[in-house]
Short mmCIF file of C-alpha atoms and ligand atoms in Angstrom, two decimals:
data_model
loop_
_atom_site.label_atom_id
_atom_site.label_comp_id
_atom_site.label_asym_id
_atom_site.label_seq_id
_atom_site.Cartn_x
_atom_site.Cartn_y
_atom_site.Cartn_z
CA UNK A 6 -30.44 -3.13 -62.17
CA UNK A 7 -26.99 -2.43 -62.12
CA UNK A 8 -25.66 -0.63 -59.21
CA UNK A 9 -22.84 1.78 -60.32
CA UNK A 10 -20.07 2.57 -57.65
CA UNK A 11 -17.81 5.74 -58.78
CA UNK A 12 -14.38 5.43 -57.26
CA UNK A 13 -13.96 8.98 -58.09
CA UNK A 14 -16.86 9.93 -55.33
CA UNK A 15 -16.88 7.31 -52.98
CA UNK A 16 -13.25 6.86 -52.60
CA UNK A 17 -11.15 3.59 -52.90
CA UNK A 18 -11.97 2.00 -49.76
CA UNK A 19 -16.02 2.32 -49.56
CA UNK A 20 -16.59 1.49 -53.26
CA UNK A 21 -14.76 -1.61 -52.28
CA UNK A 22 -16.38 -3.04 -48.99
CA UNK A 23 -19.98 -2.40 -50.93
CA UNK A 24 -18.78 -4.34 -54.26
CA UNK A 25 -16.82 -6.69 -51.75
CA UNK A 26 -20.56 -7.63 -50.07
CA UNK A 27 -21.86 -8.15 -53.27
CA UNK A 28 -19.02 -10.87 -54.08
CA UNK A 29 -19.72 -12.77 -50.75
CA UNK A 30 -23.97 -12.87 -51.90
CA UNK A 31 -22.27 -14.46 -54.58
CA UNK A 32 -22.74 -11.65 -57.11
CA UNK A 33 -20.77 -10.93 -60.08
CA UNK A 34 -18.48 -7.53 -60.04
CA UNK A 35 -16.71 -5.61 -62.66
CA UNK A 36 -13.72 -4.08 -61.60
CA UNK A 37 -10.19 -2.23 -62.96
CA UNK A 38 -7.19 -3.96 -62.52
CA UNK A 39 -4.02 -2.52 -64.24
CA UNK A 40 -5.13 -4.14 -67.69
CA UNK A 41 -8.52 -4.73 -68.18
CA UNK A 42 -11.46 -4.51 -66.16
CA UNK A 43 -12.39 -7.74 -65.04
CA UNK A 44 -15.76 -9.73 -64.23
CA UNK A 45 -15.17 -11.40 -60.73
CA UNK A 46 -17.11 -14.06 -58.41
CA UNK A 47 -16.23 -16.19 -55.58
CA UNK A 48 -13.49 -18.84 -56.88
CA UNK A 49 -14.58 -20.77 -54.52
CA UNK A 50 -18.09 -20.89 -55.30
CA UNK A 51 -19.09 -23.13 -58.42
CA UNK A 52 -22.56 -21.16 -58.74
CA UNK A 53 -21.21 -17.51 -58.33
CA UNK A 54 -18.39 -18.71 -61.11
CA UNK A 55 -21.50 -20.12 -63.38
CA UNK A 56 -23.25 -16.54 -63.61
CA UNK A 57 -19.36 -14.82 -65.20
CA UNK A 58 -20.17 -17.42 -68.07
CA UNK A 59 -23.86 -16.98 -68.09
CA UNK A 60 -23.50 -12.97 -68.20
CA UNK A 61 -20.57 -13.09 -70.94
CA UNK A 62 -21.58 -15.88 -73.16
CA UNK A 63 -18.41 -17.60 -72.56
CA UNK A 64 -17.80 -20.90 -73.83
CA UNK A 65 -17.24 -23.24 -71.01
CA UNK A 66 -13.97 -24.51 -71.40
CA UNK A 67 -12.67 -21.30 -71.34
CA UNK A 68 -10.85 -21.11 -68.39
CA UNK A 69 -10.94 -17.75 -65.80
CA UNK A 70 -7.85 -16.47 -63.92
CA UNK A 71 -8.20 -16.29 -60.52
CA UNK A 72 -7.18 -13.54 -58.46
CA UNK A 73 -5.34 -13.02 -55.17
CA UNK A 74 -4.27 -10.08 -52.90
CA UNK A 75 -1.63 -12.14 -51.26
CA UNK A 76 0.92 -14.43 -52.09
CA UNK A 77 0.43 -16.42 -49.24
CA UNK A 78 -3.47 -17.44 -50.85
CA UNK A 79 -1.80 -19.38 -53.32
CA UNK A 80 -1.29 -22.19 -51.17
CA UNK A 81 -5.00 -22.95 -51.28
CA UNK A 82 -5.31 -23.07 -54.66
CA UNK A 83 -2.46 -24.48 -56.40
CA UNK A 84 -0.02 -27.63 -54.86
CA UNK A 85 3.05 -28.86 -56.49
CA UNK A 86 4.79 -25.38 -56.12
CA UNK A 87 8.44 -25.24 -57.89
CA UNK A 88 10.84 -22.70 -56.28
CA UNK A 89 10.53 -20.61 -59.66
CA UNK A 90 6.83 -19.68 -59.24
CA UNK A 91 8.08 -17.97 -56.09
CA UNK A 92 10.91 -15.87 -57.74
CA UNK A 93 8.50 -15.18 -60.45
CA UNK A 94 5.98 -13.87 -58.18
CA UNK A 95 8.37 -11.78 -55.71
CA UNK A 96 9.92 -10.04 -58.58
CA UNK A 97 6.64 -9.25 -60.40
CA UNK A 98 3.74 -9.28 -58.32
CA UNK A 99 1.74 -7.53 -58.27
CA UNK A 100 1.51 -6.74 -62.06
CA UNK A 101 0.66 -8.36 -65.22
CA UNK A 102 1.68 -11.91 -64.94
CA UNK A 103 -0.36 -15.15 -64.54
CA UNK A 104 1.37 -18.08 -63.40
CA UNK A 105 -0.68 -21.37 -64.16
CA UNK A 106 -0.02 -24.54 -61.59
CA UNK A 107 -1.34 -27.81 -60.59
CA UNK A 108 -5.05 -27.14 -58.86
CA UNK A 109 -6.02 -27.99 -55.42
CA UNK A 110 -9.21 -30.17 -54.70
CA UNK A 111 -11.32 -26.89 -53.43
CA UNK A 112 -11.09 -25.06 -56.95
CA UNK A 113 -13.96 -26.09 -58.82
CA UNK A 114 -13.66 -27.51 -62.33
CA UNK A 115 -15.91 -24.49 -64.41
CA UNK A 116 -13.26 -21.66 -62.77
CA UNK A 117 -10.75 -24.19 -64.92
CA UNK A 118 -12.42 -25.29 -67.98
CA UNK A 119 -12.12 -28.96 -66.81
CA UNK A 120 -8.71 -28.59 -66.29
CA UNK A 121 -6.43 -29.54 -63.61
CA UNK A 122 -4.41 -26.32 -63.58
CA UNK A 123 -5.18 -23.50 -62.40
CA UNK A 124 -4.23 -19.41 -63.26
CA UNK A 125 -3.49 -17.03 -60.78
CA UNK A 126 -2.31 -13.77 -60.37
CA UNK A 127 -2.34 -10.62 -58.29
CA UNK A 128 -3.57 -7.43 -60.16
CA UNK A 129 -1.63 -4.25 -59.55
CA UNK A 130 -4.37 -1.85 -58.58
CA UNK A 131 -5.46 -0.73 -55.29
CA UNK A 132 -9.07 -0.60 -55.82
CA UNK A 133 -8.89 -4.91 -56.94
CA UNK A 134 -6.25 -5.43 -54.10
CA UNK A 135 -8.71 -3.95 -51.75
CA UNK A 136 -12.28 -5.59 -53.13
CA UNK A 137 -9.90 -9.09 -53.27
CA UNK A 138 -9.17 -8.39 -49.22
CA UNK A 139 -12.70 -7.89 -48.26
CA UNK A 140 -13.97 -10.53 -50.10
CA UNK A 141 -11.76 -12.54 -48.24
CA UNK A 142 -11.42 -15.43 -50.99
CA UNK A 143 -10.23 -15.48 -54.41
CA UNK A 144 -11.76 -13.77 -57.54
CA UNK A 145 -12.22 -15.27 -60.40
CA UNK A 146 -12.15 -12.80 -63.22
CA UNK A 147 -12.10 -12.84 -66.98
CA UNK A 148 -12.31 -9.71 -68.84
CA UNK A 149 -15.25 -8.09 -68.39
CA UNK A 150 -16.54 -8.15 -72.20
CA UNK A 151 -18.93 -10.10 -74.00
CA UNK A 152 -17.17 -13.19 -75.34
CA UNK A 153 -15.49 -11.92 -78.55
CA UNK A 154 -15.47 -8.49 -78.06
CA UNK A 155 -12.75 -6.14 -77.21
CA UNK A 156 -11.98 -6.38 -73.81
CA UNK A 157 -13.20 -3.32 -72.11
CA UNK A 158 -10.76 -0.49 -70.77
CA UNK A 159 -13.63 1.66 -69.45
CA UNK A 160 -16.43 1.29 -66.96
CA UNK A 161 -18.03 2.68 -70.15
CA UNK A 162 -17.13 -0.46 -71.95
CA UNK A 163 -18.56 -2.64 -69.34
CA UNK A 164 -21.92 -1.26 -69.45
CA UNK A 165 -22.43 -1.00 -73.44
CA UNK A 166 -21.01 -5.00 -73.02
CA UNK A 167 -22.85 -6.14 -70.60
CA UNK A 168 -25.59 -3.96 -68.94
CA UNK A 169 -27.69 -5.23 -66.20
CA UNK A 170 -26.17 -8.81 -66.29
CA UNK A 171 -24.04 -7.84 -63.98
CA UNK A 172 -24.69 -6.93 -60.09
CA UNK A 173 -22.26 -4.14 -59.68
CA UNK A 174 -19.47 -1.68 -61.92
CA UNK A 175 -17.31 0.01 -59.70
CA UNK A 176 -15.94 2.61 -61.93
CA UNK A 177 -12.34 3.28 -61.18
CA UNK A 178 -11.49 5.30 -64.73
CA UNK A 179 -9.12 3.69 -67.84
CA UNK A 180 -7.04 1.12 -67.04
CA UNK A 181 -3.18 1.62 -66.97
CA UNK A 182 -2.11 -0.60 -69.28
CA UNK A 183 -4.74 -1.54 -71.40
CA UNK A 184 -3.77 -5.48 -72.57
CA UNK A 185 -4.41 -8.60 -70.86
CA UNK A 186 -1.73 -10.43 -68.46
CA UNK A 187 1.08 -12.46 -69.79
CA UNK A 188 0.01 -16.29 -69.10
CA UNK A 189 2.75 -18.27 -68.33
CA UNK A 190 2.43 -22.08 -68.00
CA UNK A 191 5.02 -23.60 -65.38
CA UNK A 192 3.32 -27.24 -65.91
CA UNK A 193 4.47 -26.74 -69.61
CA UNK A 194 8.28 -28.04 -70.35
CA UNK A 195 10.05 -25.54 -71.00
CA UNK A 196 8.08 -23.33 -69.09
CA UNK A 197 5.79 -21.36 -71.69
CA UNK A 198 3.93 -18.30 -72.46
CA UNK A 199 0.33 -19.21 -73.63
CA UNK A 200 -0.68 -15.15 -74.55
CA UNK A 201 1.30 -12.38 -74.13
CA UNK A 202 0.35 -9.86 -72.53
CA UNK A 203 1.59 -7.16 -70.44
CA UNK A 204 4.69 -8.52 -68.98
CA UNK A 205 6.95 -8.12 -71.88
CA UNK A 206 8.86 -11.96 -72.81
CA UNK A 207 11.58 -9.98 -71.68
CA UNK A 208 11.30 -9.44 -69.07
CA UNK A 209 10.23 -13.52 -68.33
CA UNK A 210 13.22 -14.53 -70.05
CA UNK A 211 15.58 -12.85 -66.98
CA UNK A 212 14.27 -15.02 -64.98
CA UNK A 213 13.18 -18.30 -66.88
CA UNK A 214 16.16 -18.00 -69.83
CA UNK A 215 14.79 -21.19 -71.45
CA UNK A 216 11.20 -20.23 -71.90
CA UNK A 217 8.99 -19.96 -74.61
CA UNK A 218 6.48 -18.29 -76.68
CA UNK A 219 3.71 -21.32 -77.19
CA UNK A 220 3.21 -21.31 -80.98
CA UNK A 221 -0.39 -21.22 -80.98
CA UNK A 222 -0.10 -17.67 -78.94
CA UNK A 223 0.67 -16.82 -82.38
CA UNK A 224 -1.55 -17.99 -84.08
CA UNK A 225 0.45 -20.43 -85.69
CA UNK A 226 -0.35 -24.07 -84.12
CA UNK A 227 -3.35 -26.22 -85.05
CA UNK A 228 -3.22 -28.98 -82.67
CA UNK A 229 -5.13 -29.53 -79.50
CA UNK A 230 -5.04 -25.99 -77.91
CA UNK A 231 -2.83 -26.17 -74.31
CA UNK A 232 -4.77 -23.00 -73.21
CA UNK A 233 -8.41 -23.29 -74.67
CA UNK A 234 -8.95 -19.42 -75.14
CA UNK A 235 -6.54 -19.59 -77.77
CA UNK A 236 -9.00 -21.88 -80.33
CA UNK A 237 -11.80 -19.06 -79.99
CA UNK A 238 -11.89 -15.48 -82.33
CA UNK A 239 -11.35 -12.69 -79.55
CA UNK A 240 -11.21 -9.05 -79.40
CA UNK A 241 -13.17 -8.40 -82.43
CA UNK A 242 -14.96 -4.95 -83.19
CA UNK A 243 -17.93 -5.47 -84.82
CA UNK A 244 -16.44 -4.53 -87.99
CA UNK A 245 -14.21 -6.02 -90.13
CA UNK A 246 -10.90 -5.93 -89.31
CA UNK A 247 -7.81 -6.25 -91.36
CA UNK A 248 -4.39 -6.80 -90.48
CA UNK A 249 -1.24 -5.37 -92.46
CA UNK A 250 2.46 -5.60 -92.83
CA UNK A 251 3.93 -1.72 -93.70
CA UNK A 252 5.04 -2.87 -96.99
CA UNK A 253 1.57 -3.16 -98.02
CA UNK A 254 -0.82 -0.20 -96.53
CA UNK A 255 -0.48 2.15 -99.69
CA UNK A 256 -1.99 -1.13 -101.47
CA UNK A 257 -4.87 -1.68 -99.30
CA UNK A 258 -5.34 2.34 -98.70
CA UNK A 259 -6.08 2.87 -102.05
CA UNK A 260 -8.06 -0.34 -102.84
CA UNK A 261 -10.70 0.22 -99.93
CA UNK A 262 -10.88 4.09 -100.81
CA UNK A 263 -11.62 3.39 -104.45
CA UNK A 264 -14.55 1.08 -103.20
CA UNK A 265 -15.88 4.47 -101.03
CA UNK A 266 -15.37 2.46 -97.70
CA UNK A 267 -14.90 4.95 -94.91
CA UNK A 268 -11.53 3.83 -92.92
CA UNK A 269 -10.36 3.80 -89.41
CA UNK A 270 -6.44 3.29 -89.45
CA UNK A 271 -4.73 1.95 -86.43
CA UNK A 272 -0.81 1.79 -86.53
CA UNK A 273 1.88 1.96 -84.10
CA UNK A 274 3.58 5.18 -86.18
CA UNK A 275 2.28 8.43 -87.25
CA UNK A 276 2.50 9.17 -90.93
CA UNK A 277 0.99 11.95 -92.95
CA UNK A 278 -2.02 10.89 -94.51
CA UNK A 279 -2.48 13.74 -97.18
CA UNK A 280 -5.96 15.55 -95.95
CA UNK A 281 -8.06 12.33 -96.83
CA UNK A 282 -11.55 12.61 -95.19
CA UNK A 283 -12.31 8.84 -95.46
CA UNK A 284 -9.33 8.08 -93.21
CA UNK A 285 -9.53 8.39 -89.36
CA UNK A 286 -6.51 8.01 -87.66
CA UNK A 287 -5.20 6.69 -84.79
CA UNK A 288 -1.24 6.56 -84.02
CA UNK A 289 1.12 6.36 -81.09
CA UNK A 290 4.17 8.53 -81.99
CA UNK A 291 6.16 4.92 -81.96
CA UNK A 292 5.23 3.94 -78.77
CA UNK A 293 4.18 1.14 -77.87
CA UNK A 294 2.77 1.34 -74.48
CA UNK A 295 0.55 3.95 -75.59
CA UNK A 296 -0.37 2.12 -78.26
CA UNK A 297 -1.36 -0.78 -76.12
CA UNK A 298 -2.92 1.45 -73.66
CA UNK A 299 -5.15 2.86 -76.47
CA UNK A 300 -5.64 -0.37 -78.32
CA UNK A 301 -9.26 -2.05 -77.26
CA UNK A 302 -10.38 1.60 -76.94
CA UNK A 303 -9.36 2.77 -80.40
CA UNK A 304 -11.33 -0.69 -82.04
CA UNK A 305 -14.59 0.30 -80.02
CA UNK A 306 -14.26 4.61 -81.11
CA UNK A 307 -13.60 3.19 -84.44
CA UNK A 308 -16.88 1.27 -84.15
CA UNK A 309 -19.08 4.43 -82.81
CA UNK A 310 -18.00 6.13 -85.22
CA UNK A 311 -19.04 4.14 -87.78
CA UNK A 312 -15.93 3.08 -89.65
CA UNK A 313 -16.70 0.51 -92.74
CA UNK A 314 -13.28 -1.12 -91.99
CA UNK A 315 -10.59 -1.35 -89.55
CA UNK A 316 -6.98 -1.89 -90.73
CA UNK A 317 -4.01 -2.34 -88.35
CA UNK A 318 -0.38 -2.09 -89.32
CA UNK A 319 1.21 -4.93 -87.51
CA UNK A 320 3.55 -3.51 -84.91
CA UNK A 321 6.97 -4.94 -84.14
CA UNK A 322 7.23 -7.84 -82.34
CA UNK A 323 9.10 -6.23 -79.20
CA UNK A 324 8.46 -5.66 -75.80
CA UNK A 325 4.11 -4.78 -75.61
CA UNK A 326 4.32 -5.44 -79.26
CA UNK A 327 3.71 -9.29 -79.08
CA UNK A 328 1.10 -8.66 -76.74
CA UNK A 329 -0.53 -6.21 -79.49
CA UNK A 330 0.46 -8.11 -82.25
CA UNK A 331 -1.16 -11.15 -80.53
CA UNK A 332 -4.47 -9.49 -79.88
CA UNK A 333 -5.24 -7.71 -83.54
CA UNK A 334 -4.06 -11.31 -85.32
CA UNK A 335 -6.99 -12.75 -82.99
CA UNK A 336 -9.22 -9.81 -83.74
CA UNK A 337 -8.52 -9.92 -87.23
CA UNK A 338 -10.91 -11.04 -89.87
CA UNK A 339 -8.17 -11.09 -93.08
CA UNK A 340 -4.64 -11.08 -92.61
CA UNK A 341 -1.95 -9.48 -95.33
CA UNK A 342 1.68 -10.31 -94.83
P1 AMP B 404 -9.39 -13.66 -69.92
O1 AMP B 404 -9.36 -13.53 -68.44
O2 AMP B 404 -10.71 -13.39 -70.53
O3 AMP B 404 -8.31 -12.80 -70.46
O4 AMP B 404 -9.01 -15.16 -70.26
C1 AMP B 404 -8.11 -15.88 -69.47
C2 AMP B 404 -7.22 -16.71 -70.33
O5 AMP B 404 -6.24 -17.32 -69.52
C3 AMP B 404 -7.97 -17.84 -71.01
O6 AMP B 404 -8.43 -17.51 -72.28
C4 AMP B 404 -6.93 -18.94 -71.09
O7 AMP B 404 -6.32 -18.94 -72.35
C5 AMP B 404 -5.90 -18.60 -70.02
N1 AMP B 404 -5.99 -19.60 -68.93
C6 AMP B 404 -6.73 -19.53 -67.82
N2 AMP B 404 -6.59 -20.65 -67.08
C7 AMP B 404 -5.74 -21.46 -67.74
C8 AMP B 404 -5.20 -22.77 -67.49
N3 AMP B 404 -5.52 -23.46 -66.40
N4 AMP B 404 -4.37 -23.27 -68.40
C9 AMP B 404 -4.04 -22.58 -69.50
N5 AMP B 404 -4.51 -21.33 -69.80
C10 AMP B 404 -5.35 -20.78 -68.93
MG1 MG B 405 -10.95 -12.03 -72.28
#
């Protein structure tokens, strides 16, 4: 059984030394961090990582991003440490950016996917901070979905994902931001983003001027994938989903309501949509870190509620939008542009 810790009535501190325990058994915990809730084990510990995979059906070259509360704790895992990784991490940990590095010996090969680098980052939430602390080593964490699914914003999400394969939830409410960390690849040259996410590019580029967005974080590279989530379909409801330029949602409106489908519409700005009772709608007033706040939440309503199909207006490619433009191309089974 799954044991259920509400932040809300145990406080911050107690739901964290019980999930904390549960990490040092070598138990696997979901947990909020500022933009997902993740599934966490033991870094350190090859057969605590094993059960994350087991529990989400994750392929296993998929590598996990490893957590810290510290920066001092990256010295254990990563070696080779340029002076930028340091500026990097003073100016934006913690928060939504994860830095990937040489490995050390003493992180095992299935936290990496076989690689020799390693991800890390430090989560900006004080419930993760503190269950990080008492653990006293390293999380591991991917999101806490099943593999494929939208990643889960909600203890709720969690639980219809994943049930009882998991030892604890602790239940800390929605997550702030509501998209994955930016993964940026130092090993890469020029230094390189491998997914946006919730560090805007930005942002990065104030600090690293020269560095890039990796094509295939766009979808648009074919070769042997630097980052191996990016080869695998992500994110996706369980309906289909179809992605849209502006120019043509009038087109694809009126072709899926002619065929009777019942629609959910997802798109950055509101517009009226003259009383149409096939349509549910879900808009962000034009902005865009609402929009990714709401994003994985809206795809899962949209499935409740029994939508026949999903179509998202691609948003512009600013700021959160690349990070939300990444995720529905992923999630996407037909894109229009
Ligand atoms: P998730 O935590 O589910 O959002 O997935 C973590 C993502 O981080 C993976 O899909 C990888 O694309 C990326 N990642 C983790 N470790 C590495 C690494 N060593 N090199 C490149 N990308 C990585
Ligand atoms: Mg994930």
């Amino acid at each position: 059984m799954v044991l259920i810790l509400r932040v809300s009535e145990l406080g911050i501190d107690k739901a964290a030394k019980i999930a904390a325990k549960k990490i040092k058994q070598g138990g696997i915990v979901a947990f909020p961090t500022e933009t997902v809730y993740g599934l966490g084990a033991n870094a350190l510990d090859e057969f605590a990582v094993n059960k994350i995979f087991r529990a989400k059906g994750r392929p296993p070259d998929n590598p996990l991003i490893v957590h810290v509360s510290s920066i001092d704790q990256v010295d254990i895992l990563w070696r080779d440490i340029p002076e930028v990784a340091y500026t990097l991490m003073e100016r934006f940990w913690p928060g939504p950016l994860t830095i990937v590095l040489p490995k050390r010996e003493i992180v095992p090969y299935n936290v990496t996917g076989g690689l020799d680098t390693v991800a890390v980052r430090m989560p900006k939430n004080e419930i993760a901070l503190k269950l990080i602390e008492y653990s006293e080593v390293p999380i591991a964490a991917p999101s806490a979905n099943r593999s494929g699914r939208p990643s889960p914003t909600r203890a709720e999400d969690v639980l219809e994902d994943l049930g009882n394969s998991v030892d604890v939830i602790v239940d800390g409410g929605k997550t702030e931001i509501g998209v994955e960390s930016t993964v940026l690849s130092l090993v890469h040259d020029p230094p390189a983003i491998l997914r946006p996410g919730g560090l805007p590019l930005e942002e990065i580029k104030k600090v690293i001027p020269n560095v890039i967005v990796h094509p295939a974080a766009l979808g648009e590279f074919f070769g042997r994938p630097e980052s191996p989530g990016m080869k695998y379909r992500h994110y996706a409801p369980s309906v289909p989903l179809v992605l849209v330029r502006k120019d043509f949602l009038d087109y694809i409106l009126k072709k899926e309501l002619s065929k009777g489908k019942k629609i959910g519409l997802l798109l950055l700005e509101c517009l009226k949509i003259s009383n149409e009772k096939n349509i549910l709608l879900k808009c962000f007033d034009g902005n865009l870190r609402i929009m990714a706040k709401e994003l994985f939440s809206a795809l899962r309503e949209f499935e409740r509620l029994g939508v026949d199909i999903i179509i998202a207006v691609e948003p512009p490619l600013e700021g959160l939008g690349l990070a939300i433009y990444n995720r529905l191309k992923k999630a996407a089974s037909e894109i229009i542009s």
